[in-house]
Structures are given as C-alpha cells and as structure tokens.
Tab-separated table of C-alpha atoms in Angstrom:
chain	number	residue	atom	x	y	z
A	418	MET	CA	104.113	114.959	99.666
A	419	TYR	CA	100.480	114.713	100.570
A	420	THR	CA	99.513	111.784	102.244
A	421	ARG	CA	96.953	110.363	104.638
A	422	PRO	CA	97.199	108.036	108.409
A	423	GLY	CA	97.442	104.564	107.717
A	424	CYS	CA	99.236	104.600	104.432
A	425	HIS	CA	101.739	102.186	103.320
A	426	LEU	CA	102.187	103.698	100.516
A	427	CYS	CA	103.012	106.962	101.878
A	428	ASP	CA	105.325	105.383	104.548
A	429	ASP	CA	107.490	103.961	101.589
A	430	ALA	CA	107.288	107.438	99.724
A	431	ARG	CA	108.267	109.375	102.794
A	432	GLU	CA	111.612	107.471	102.918
A	433	VAL	CA	112.345	107.800	98.843
A	434	VAL	CA	111.574	111.610	99.522
A	435	ALA	CA	113.058	112.507	102.490
A	436	SER	CA	116.294	110.863	101.080
A	437	VAL	CA	116.266	112.208	97.740
A	438	CYS	CA	115.809	115.768	99.208
A	439	GLU	CA	118.861	115.026	101.697
A	440	ARG	CA	121.112	114.441	98.889
A	441	ALA	CA	119.393	117.304	96.621
A	442	GLY	CA	119.699	119.998	99.702
A	443	ALA	CA	116.251	120.416	99.312
A	444	ALA	CA	113.189	120.899	102.012
A	445	TRP	CA	110.207	119.306	101.675
A	446	ARG	CA	106.838	118.975	103.759
A	447	GLU	CA	104.090	116.543	104.082
A	448	ILE	CA	100.461	117.286	104.238
A	449	ASP	CA	97.630	114.579	105.650
A	450	ILE	CA	94.894	115.342	103.366
A	451	GLU	CA	92.665	114.124	105.767
A	452	THR	CA	93.000	117.494	107.230
A	453	ASP	CA	91.413	119.294	104.945
A	454	ALA	CA	87.821	118.094	102.564
A	455	ALA	CA	88.971	120.127	99.383
A	456	LEU	CA	92.486	117.939	99.446
A	457	THR	CA	90.555	114.753	100.554
A	458	GLU	CA	88.118	115.370	97.298
A	459	ARG	CA	91.161	116.288	95.054
A	460	TYR	CA	93.540	113.591	96.050
A	461	GLY	CA	91.049	110.595	97.389
A	462	ASP	CA	93.046	107.606	97.100
A	463	TYR	CA	95.880	108.737	94.792
A	464	VAL	CA	98.174	108.971	97.761
A	465	PRO	CA	101.001	109.154	98.050
A	466	VAL	CA	100.883	112.406	95.495
A	467	VAL	CA	104.514	114.108	95.197
A	468	GLU	CA	104.234	118.039	94.119
A	469	VAL	CA	107.935	119.899	92.870
A	470	ASP	CA	106.931	123.648	92.490
A	471	GLY	CA	103.114	122.661	92.097
A	472	VAL	CA	103.908	120.496	89.276
A	473	GLN	CA	102.519	116.771	90.469
A	474	GLN	CA	105.712	114.329	89.540
A	475	GLY	CA	103.371	111.116	90.531
A	476	PHE	CA	101.584	109.156	93.114
A	477	TRP	CA	101.240	106.091	94.457
A	478	ARG	CA	105.193	105.210	94.173
A	479	VAL	CA	107.692	107.371	94.074
A	480	ASP	CA	110.883	106.955	91.484
A	481	ALA	CA	113.207	108.253	93.236
A	482	ALA	CA	115.608	109.205	89.369
A	483	ARG	CA	112.657	111.390	88.426
A	484	LEU	CA	112.643	113.386	91.625
A	485	ALA	CA	116.168	113.374	91.945
A	486	ARG	CA	115.942	115.021	88.214
A	487	ARG	CA	113.330	117.657	89.041
A	488	LEU	CA	115.456	118.425	91.802
A	489	ALA	CA	118.230	119.006	89.895
A	490	ALA	CA	116.452	120.880	87.116
A	491	PRO	CA	116.032	124.891	87.474
A	492	ALA	CA	112.811	126.012	89.073
A	493	GLY	CA	110.505	125.982	86.550
A	494	GLY	CA	112.661	124.175	84.139
A	495	LYS	CA	110.957	122.159	81.688
A	496	ARG	CA	112.266	118.385	80.770
A	497	THR	CA	112.157	115.233	78.552
C-alpha cells in the first residue's frame, strides 16, 4: 500500500488492508511515497494506492470485498 504522512484516507485504508490481509493470511507492507521522488511523482494525491502482485487494485478508498477476492485468487490469476 502506497501512502503519505498525514493522509486521513491512508489511515482508513490501513485499517481495511490490515484486517483483510490478516483474515487472508497475507503479508502486506506500507510504502511512504514521500521517501522517493519517483513515487511522489507517480502517485501524487492518488494515495492510498493498493497493489496486489504489482497490479493496482484501487486508490483513495479500499474496497474490502474486492481486496479479499483478489487475495484469494491464484497468483497472477484474473477475475471478472
């Protein structure tokens, strides 16, 4: 999950991601975009951004059900 300090949406997303990942038994990590100029340029105000296996799952608001489905899918698997 890509975040930035002081972001209230990031605070909300962190809770959702932590909860969903705990239930799924999945590891996750948080990356502060302000520690890297390229990440700041790439994501700007579009944080939080959640990725699973390098594929963006959304930004600003995290859909817990969508994230859970993606985590349950085989790695690299596609879903409709």
